[in-house]
CSV table of C-alpha atoms in Angstrom, one decimal:
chain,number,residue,atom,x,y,z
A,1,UNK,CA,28.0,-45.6,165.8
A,2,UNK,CA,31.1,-43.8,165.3
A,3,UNK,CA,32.4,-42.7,161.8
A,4,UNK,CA,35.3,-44.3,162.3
A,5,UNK,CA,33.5,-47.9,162.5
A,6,UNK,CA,31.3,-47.0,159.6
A,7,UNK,CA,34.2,-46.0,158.0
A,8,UNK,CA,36.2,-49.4,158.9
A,9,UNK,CA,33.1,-52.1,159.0
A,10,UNK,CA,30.0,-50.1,156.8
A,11,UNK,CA,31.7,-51.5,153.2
A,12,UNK,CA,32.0,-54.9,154.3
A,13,UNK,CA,30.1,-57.6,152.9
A,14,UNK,CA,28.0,-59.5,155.4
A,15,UNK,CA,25.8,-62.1,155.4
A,16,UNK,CA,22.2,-61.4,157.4
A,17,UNK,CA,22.3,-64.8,159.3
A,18,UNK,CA,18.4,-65.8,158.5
A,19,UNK,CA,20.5,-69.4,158.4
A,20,UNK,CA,23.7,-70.9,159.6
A,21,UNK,CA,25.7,-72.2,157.4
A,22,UNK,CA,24.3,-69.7,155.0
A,23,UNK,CA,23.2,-70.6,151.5
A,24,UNK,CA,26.8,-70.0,149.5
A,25,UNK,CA,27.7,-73.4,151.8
A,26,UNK,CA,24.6,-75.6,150.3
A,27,UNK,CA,26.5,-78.5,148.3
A,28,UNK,CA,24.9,-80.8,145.4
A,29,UNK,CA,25.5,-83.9,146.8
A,30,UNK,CA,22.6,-83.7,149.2
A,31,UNK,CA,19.8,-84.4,147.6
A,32,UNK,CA,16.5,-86.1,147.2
A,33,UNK,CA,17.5,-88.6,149.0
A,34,UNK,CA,18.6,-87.3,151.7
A,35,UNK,CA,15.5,-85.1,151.8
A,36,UNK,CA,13.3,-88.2,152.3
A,37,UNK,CA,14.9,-89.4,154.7
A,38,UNK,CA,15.3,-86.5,157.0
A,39,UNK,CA,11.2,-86.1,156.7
A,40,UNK,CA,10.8,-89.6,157.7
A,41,UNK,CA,11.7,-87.9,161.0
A,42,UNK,CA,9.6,-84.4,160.7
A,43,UNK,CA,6.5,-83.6,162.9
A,44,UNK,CA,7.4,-86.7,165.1
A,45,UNK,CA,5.3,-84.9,168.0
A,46,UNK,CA,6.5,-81.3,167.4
A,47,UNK,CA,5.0,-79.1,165.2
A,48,UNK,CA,6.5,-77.7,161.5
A,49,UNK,CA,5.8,-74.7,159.9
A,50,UNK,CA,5.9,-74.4,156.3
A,51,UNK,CA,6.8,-71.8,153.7
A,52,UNK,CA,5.1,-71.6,150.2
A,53,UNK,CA,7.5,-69.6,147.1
A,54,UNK,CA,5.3,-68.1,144.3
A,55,UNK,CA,8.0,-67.0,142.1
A,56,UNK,CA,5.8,-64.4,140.4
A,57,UNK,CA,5.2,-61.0,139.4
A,58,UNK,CA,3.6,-58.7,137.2
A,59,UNK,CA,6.4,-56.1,136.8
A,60,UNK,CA,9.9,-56.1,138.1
A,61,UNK,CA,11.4,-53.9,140.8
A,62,UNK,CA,15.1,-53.0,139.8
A,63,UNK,CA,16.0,-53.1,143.6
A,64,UNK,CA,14.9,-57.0,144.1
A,65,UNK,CA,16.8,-59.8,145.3
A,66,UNK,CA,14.1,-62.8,145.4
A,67,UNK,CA,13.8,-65.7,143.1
A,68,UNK,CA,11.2,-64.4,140.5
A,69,UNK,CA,9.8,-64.2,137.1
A,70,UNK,CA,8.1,-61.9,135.4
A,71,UNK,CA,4.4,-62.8,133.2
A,72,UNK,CA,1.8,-61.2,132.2
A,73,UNK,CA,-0.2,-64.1,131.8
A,74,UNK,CA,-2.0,-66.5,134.0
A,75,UNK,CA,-1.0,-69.8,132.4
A,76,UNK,CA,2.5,-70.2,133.9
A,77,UNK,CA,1.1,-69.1,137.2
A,78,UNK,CA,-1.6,-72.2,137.0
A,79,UNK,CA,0.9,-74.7,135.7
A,80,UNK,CA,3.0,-73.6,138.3
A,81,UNK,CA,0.5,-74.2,141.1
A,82,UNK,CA,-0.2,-77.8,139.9
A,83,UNK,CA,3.0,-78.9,140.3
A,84,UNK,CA,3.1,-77.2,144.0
A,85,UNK,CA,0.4,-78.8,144.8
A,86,UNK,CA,1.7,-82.3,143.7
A,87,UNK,CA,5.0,-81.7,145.4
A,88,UNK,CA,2.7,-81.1,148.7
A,89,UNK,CA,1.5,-84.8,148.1
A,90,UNK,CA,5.7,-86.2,147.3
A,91,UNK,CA,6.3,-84.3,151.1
A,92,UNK,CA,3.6,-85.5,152.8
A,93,UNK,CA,3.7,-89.1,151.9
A,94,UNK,CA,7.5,-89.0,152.5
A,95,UNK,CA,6.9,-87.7,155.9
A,96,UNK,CA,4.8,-90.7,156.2
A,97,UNK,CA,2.4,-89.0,159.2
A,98,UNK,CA,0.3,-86.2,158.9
A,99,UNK,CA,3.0,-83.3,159.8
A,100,UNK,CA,0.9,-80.5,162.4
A,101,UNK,CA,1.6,-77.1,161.3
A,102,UNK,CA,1.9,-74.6,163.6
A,103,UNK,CA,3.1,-71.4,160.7
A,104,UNK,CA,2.6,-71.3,157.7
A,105,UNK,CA,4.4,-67.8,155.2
A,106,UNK,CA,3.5,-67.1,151.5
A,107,UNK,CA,6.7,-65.6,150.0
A,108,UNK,CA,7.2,-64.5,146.6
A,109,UNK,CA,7.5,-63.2,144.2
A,110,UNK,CA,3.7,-62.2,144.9
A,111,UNK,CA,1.8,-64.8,146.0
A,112,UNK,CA,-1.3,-62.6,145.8
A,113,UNK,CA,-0.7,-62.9,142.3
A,114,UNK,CA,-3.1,-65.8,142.6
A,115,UNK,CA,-6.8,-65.7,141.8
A,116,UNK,CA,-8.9,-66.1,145.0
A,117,UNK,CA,-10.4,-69.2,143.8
A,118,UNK,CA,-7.0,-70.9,143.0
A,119,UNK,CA,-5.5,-69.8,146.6
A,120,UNK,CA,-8.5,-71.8,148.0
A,121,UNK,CA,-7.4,-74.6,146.5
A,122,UNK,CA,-4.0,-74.6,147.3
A,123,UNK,CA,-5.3,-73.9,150.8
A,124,UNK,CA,-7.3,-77.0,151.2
A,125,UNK,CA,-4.5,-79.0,149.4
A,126,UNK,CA,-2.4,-78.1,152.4
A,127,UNK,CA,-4.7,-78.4,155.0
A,128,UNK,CA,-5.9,-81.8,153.5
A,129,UNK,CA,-2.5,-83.3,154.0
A,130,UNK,CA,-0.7,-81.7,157.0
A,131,UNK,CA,-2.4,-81.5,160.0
A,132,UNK,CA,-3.0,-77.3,161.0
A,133,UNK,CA,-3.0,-77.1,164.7
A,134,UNK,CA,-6.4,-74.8,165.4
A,135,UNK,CA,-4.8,-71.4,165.9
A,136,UNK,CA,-2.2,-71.8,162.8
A,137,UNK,CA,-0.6,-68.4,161.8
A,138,UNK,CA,-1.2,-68.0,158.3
A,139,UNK,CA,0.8,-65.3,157.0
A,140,UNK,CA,1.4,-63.4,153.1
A,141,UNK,CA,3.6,-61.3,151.5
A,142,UNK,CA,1.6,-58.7,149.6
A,143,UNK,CA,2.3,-56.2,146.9
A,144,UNK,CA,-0.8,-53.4,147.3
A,145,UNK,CA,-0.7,-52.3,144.1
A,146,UNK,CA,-2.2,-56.0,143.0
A,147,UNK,CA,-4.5,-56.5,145.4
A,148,UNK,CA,-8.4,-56.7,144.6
A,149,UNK,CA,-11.1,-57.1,147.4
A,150,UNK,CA,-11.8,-59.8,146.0
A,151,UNK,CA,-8.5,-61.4,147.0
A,152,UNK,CA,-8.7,-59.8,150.1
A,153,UNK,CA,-11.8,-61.5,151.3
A,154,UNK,CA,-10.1,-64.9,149.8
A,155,UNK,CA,-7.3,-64.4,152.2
A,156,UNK,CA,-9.5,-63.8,155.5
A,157,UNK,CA,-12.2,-66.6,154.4
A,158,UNK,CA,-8.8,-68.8,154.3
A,159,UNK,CA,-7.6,-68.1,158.0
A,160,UNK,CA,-4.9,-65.3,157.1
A,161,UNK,CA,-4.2,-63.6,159.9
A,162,UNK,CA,-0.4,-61.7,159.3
A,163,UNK,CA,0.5,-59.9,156.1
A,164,UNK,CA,3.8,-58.0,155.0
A,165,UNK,CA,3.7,-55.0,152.6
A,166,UNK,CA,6.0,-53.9,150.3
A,167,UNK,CA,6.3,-50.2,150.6
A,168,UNK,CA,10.2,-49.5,150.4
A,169,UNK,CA,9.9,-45.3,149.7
A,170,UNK,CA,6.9,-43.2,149.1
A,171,UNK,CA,9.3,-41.0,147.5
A,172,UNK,CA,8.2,-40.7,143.6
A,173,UNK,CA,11.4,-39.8,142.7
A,174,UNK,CA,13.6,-42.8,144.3
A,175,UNK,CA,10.2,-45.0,143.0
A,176,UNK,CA,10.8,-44.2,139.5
A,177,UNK,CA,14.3,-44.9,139.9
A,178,UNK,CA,13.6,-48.3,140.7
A,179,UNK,CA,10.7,-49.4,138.7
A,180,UNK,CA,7.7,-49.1,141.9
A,181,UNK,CA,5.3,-46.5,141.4
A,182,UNK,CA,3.0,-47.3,144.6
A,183,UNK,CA,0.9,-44.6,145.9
A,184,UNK,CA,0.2,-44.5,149.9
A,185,UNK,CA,-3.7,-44.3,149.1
A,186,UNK,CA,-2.9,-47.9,147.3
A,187,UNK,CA,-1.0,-49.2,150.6
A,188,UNK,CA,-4.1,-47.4,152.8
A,189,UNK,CA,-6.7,-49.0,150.8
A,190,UNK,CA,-5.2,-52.8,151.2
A,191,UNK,CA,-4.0,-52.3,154.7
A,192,UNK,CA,-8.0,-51.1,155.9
A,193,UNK,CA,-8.8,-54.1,153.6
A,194,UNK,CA,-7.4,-56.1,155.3
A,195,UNK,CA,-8.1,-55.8,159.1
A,196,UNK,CA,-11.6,-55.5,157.9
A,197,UNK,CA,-11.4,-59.4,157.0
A,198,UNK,CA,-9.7,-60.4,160.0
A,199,UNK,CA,-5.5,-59.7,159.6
A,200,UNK,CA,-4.7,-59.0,162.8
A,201,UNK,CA,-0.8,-58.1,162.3
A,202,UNK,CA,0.4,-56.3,159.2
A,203,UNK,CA,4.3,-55.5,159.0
A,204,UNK,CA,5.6,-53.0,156.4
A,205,UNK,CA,8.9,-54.0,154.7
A,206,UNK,CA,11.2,-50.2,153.9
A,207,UNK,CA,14.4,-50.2,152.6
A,208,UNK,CA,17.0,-47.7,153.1
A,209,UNK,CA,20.0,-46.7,150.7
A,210,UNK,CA,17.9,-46.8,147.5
A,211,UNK,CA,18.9,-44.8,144.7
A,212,UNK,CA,18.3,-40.6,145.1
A,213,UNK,CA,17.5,-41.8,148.9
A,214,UNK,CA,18.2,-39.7,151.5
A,215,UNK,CA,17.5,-38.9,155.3
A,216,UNK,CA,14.5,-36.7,154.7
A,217,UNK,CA,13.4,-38.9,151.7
A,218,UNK,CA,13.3,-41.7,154.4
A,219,UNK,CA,12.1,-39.7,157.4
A,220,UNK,CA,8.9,-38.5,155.2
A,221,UNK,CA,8.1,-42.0,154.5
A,222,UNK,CA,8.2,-43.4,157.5
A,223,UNK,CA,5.8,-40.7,158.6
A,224,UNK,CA,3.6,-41.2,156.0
A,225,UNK,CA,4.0,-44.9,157.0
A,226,UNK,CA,3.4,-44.6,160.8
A,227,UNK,CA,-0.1,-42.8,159.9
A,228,UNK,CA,-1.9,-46.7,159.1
A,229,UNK,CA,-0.3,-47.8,162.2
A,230,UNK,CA,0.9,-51.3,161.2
A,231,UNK,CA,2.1,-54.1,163.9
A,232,UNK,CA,5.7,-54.2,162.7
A,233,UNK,CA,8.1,-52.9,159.8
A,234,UNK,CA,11.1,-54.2,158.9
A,235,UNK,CA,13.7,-52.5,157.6
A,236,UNK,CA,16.7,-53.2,155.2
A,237,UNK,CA,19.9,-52.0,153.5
A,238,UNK,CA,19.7,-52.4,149.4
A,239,UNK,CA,21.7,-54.9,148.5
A,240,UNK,CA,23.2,-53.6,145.4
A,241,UNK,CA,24.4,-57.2,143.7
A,242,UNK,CA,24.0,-56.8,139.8
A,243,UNK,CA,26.6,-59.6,138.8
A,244,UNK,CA,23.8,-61.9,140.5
A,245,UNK,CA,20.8,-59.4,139.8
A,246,UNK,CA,21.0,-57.9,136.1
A,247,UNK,CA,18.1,-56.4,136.3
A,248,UNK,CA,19.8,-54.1,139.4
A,249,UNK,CA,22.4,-52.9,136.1
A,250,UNK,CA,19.4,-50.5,136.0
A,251,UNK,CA,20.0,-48.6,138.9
A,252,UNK,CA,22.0,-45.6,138.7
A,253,UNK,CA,25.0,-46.6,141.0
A,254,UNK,CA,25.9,-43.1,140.9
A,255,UNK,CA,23.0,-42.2,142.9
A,256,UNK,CA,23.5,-44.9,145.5
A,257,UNK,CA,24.7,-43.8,148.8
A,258,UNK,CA,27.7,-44.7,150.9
A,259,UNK,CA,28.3,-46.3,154.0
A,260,UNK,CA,28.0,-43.3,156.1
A,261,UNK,CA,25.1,-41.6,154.2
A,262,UNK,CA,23.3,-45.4,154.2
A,263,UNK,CA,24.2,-45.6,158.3
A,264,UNK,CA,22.3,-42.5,158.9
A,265,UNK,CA,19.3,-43.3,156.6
A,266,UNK,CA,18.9,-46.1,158.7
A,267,UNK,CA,19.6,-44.8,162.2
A,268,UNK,CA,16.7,-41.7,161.2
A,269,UNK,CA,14.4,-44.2,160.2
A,270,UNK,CA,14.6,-46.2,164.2
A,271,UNK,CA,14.7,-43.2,165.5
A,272,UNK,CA,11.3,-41.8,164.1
A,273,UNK,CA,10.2,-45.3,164.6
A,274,UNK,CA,10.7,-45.4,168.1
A,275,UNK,CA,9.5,-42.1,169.0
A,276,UNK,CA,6.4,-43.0,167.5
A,277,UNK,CA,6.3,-45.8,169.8
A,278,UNK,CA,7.9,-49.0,168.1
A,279,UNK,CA,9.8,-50.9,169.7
A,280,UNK,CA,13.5,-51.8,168.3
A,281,UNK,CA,14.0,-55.7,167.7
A,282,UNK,CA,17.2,-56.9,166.8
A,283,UNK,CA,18.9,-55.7,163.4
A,284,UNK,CA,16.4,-54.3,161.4
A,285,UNK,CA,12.9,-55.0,162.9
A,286,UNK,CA,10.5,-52.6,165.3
A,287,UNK,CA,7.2,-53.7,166.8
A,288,UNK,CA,4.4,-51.9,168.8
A,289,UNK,CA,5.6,-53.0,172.5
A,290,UNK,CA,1.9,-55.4,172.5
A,291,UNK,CA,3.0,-57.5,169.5
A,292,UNK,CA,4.4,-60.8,170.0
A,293,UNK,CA,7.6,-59.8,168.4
A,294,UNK,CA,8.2,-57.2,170.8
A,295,UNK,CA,7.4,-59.3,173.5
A,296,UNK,CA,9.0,-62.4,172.6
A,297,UNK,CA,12.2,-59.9,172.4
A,298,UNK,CA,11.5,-58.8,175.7
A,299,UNK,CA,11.4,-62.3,177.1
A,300,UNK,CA,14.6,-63.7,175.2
A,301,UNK,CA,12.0,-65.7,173.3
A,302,UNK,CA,12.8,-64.4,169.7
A,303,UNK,CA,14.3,-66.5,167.0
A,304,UNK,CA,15.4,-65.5,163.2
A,305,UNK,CA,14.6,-67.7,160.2
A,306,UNK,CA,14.8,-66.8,156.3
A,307,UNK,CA,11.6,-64.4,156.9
A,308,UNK,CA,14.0,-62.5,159.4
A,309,UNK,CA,13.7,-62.2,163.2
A,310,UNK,CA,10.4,-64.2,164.6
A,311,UNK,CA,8.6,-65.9,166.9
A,312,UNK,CA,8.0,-68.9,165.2
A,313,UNK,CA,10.0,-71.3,167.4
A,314,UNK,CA,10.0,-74.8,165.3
A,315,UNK,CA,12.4,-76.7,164.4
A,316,UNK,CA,10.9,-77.8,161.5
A,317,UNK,CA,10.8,-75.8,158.3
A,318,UNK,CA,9.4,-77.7,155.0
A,319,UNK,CA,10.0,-75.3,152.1
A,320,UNK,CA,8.2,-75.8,148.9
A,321,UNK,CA,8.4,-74.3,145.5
A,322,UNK,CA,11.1,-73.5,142.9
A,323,UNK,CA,14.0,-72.4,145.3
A,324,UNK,CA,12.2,-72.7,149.1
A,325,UNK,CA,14.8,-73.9,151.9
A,326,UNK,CA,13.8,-76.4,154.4
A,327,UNK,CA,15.5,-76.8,157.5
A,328,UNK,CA,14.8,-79.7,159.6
A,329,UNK,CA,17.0,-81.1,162.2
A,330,UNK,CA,19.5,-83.2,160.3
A,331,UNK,CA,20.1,-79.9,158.1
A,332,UNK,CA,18.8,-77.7,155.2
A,333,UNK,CA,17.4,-78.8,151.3
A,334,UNK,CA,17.0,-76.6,148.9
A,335,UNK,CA,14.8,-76.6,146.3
A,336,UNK,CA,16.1,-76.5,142.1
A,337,UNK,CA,16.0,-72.4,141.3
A,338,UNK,CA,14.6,-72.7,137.6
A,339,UNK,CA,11.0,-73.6,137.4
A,340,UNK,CA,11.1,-75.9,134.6
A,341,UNK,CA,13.9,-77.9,136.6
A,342,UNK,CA,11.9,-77.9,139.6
A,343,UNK,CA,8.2,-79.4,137.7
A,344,UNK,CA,10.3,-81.5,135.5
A,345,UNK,CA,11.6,-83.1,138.8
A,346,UNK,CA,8.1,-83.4,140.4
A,347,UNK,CA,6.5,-84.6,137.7
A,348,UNK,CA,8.7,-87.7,137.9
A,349,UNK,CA,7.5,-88.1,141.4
A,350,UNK,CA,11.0,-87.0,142.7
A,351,UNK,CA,11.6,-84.7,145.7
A,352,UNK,CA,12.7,-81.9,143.7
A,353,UNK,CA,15.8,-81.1,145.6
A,354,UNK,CA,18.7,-79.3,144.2
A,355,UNK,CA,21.3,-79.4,147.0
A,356,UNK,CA,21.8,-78.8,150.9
A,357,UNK,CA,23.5,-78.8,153.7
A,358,UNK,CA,23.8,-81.5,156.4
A,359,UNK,CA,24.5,-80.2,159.9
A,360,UNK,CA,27.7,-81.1,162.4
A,361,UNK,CA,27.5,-80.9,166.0
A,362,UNK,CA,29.9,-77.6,165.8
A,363,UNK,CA,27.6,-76.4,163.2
A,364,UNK,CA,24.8,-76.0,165.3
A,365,UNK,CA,26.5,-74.8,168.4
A,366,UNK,CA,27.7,-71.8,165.9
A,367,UNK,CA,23.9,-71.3,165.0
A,368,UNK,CA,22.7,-71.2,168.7
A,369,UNK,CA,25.7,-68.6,168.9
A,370,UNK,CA,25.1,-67.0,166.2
A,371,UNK,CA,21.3,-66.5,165.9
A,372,UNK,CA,21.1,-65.3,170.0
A,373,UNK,CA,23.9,-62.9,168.8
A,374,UNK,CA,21.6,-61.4,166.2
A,375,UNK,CA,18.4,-61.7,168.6
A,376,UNK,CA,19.8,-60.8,171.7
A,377,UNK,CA,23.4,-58.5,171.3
A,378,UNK,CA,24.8,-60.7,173.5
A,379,UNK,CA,25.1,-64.5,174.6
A,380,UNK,CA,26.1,-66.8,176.8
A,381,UNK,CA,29.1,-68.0,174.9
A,382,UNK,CA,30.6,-70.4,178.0
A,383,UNK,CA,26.9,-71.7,178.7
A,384,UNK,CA,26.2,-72.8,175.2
A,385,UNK,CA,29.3,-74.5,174.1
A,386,UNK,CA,29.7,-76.7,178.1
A,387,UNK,CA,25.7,-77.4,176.8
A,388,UNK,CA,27.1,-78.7,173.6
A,389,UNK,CA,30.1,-80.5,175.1
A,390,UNK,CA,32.6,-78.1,173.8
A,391,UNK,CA,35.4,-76.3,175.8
A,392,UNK,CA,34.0,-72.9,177.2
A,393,UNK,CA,37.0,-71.0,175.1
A,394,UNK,CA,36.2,-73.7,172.7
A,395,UNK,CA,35.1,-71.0,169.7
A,396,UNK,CA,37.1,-67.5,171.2
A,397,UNK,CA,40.3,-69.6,170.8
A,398,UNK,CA,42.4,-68.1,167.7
A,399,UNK,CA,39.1,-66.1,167.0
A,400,UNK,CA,41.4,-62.9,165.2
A,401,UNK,CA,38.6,-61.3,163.6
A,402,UNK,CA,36.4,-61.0,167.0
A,403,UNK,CA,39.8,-59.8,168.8
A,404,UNK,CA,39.6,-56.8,165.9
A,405,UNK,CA,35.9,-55.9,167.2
A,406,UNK,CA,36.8,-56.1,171.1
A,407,UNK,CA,39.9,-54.1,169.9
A,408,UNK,CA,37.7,-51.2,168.2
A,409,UNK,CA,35.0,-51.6,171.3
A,410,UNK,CA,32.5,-53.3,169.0
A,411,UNK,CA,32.1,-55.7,171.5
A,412,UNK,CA,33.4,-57.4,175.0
A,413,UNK,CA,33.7,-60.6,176.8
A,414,UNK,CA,33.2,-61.1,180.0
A,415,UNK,CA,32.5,-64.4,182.2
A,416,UNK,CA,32.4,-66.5,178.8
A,417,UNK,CA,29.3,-63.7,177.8
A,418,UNK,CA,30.0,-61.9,174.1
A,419,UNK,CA,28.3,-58.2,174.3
A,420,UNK,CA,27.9,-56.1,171.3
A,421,UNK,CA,28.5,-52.5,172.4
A,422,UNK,CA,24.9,-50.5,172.7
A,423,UNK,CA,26.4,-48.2,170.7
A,424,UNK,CA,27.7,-50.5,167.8
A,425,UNK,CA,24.8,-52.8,167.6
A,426,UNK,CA,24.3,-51.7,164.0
A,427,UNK,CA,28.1,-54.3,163.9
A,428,UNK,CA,26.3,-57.2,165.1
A,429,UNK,CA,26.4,-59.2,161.8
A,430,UNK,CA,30.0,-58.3,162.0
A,431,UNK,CA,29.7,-59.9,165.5
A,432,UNK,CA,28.5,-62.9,164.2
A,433,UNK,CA,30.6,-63.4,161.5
A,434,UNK,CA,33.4,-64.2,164.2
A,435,UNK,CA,31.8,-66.9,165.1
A,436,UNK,CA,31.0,-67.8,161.1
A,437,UNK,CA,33.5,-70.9,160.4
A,438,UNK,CA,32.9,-70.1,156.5
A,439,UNK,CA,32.5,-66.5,155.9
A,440,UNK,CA,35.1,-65.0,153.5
A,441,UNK,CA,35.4,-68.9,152.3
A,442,UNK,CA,32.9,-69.0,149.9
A,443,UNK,CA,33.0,-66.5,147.6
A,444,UNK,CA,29.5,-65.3,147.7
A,445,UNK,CA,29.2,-61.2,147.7
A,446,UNK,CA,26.5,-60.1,150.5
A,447,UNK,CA,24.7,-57.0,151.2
A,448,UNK,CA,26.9,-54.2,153.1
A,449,UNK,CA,27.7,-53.8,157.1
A,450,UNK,CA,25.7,-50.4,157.1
């Protein structure tokens, strides 16, 4: 990408599109309500997946964005896990049928946080009241530096097959700076760990533009990275919010990098990754070219959810725990953030739904746009909308801000087909803004262009 893009585009604030409408447009008035009575309507036939939040950790990393909380005890974590488990009951019985499951992701937090004995449980709660199709993915974010065999076998006696890492740097200088002292032994030890018990796909999340970062910082740890061979890594751009974060006040802004310094952290790390033999998918993820993300890519198959880009092709998303997102077909419902909000809610026997968002017919012609944008770098603009009943210059009519891109070669259109520019595809979620009826609306502050 040119410096004069990075220069232009790199600063702005931009959503990552893992929904449409994004979060910032989630209103109060939906609510439990309207919850029950868009599960009524789940798993008719067609399989859901489901995402578990375990808002815990031990320590905190200064970097973090997620929901979480920090203990050093096991109490809240148990209490915490009774209520889940009773909201798993409110779901299922407001669904009415036994749901089948094809996915199923542990986010955090750290789930593995969990003693083996009480993930067990949880387990068979789920699998007692929604109905896991045979080959269900079972998938869990991991810390390494908290994981014990004994967790480990847990996990593969339980039917985990994926599991995503939290490296970030191997750098010790950018992991003091932001609170993640993780040794590479510590990542080697849990990766080996767990292919032995039957994880089949490991992904490595690293982050780029982390304090005292910098291209040969970044370069060494994906090196040191590429030696344990994992399936997949994504990779992201710190997002450096501290009026929503206050534990990122301490970072040292000063040793944050700028747009152009973060653009070419990033573009060293795809380039090592794919001369190593990754292959690059979509925005931010590479894949070994016999991984189903890398195939599904190939194929036009891929899809992007709140976990990033996927293959998991549902419809169906129930979210549970303080903060999850569902998205099911009328919209999405969003859990209450605080904890104590969340169990006083289930504890009444109430769907503990804070607010949502309930889907037009525009609204999801802009997703289709929008999400085969960031999959694909291009779409079929003309195709989707006459598929949707809308005008084929239905959304390029008065569209200024994509005029600006096409202006600066960011992208074309051609035959109703939008095209992000090979060379500007690091843009895209600038792309898909465009097409965004509520960006700069709302005002939410998102993580930079580059």
């Amino acid at each position: 990408m040119s410096n004069a893009l990075v220069a232009k585009y790199g600063e702005a604030r931009l959503p990552r599109y893992t929904s449409y409408p994004t979060a910032p447009a989630f209103a109060a008035a939906v609510g439990p309500d309207d919850y029950a009575l868009a599960l009524r309507g789940a798993g008719k036939g067609e399989p859901a997946s489901l995402y578990l939040h375990v808002p815990f950790c031990r320590s905190m990393c200064w970097y973090c964005g997620c929901h979480t909380t920090i203990t050093k005890q096991d109490a809240p974590i148990l209490d915490y896990l009774d209520v889940m488990s009773r909201e798993i009951e409110l779901v299922a019985k407001a669904a009415g049928d036994s749901i089948p499951v094809k996915n199923l992701h542990f986010g955090g937090g750290t789930p593995t946080i969990m003693k083996p004995h009480e993930f067990a449980a949880l387990m068979k709660t789920l699998r007692t009241r929604f109905a896991f199709e045979q080959d269900a993915s079972v998938a869990v974010e991991i810390d390494p530096r908290t994981l014990d065999s004994e967790m480990i076998v847990a996990l593969g006696k339980n039917g985990v097959d994926r599991a995503s890492l939290g490296v970030q740097s191997f750098d010790p200088v950018v992991q003091k700076a932001i609170n993640r002292i993780q040794t590479f032994n510590q990542t080697k030890a849990a990766v080996a760990g767990l292919r032995a018990y039957g994880v089949k796909s490991t992904n490595f999340d690293l982050i780029y533009g982390l304090p005292y970062q910098t291209v040969d910082s970044c370069v060494e740890t994906v090196q040191m990275a590429i030696e344990l061979r994992p399936e997949r890594f994504a990779v992201f751009g710190y997002a450096h919010v501290p009026a929503f974060k206050k534990h990122q006040r301490l970072i040292d802004e000063a040793a944050l990098a700028g747009a152009a310094e973060r653009n070419e952290q990033a573009e060293a790390i795809a380039e090592e990754l794919v001369a190593a033999g990754y292959v690059r998918i979509g925005l931010d993820h590479f894949a070994l070219p016999e991984d189903e993300l890398a195939i599904a890519s190939v194929r036009g198959k891929l899809h992007r959810n709140f976990q990033g880009y996927t293959t998991d092709d549902c419809e169906t998303l129930i979210g549970l725990g303080a903060s999850s997102i569902g998205r099911l077909a009328s919209g999405y419902y969003q859990n209450h953030v605080a904890i104590g909000r969340y169990a006083e809610m289930v504890s009444s026997g109430v769907l503990p739904t804070a607010k949502g968002y309930l889907l037009t017919k525009e609204d999801k012609l802009r997703a289709r746009v929008i999400e085969r944008l960031m999959c694909d770098f291009e779409v079929d603009l003309a195709g989707l909308s006459q598929e949707a009943g809308y005008e084929e210059g239905f959304l390029l009519e008065r569209n200024e801000r994509l005029a600006d891109l096409i202006a600066d070669g960011v992208a074309t259109v051609s035959d109703g087909r939008v095209t992000v520019a090979k060379d500007s595809r690091f843009m895209v979620r600038a792309v898909a803004a465009a097409f965004d009826a509520y960006f700069g609306a709302l005002g939410r502050t998102h993580s930079k262009a580059a």
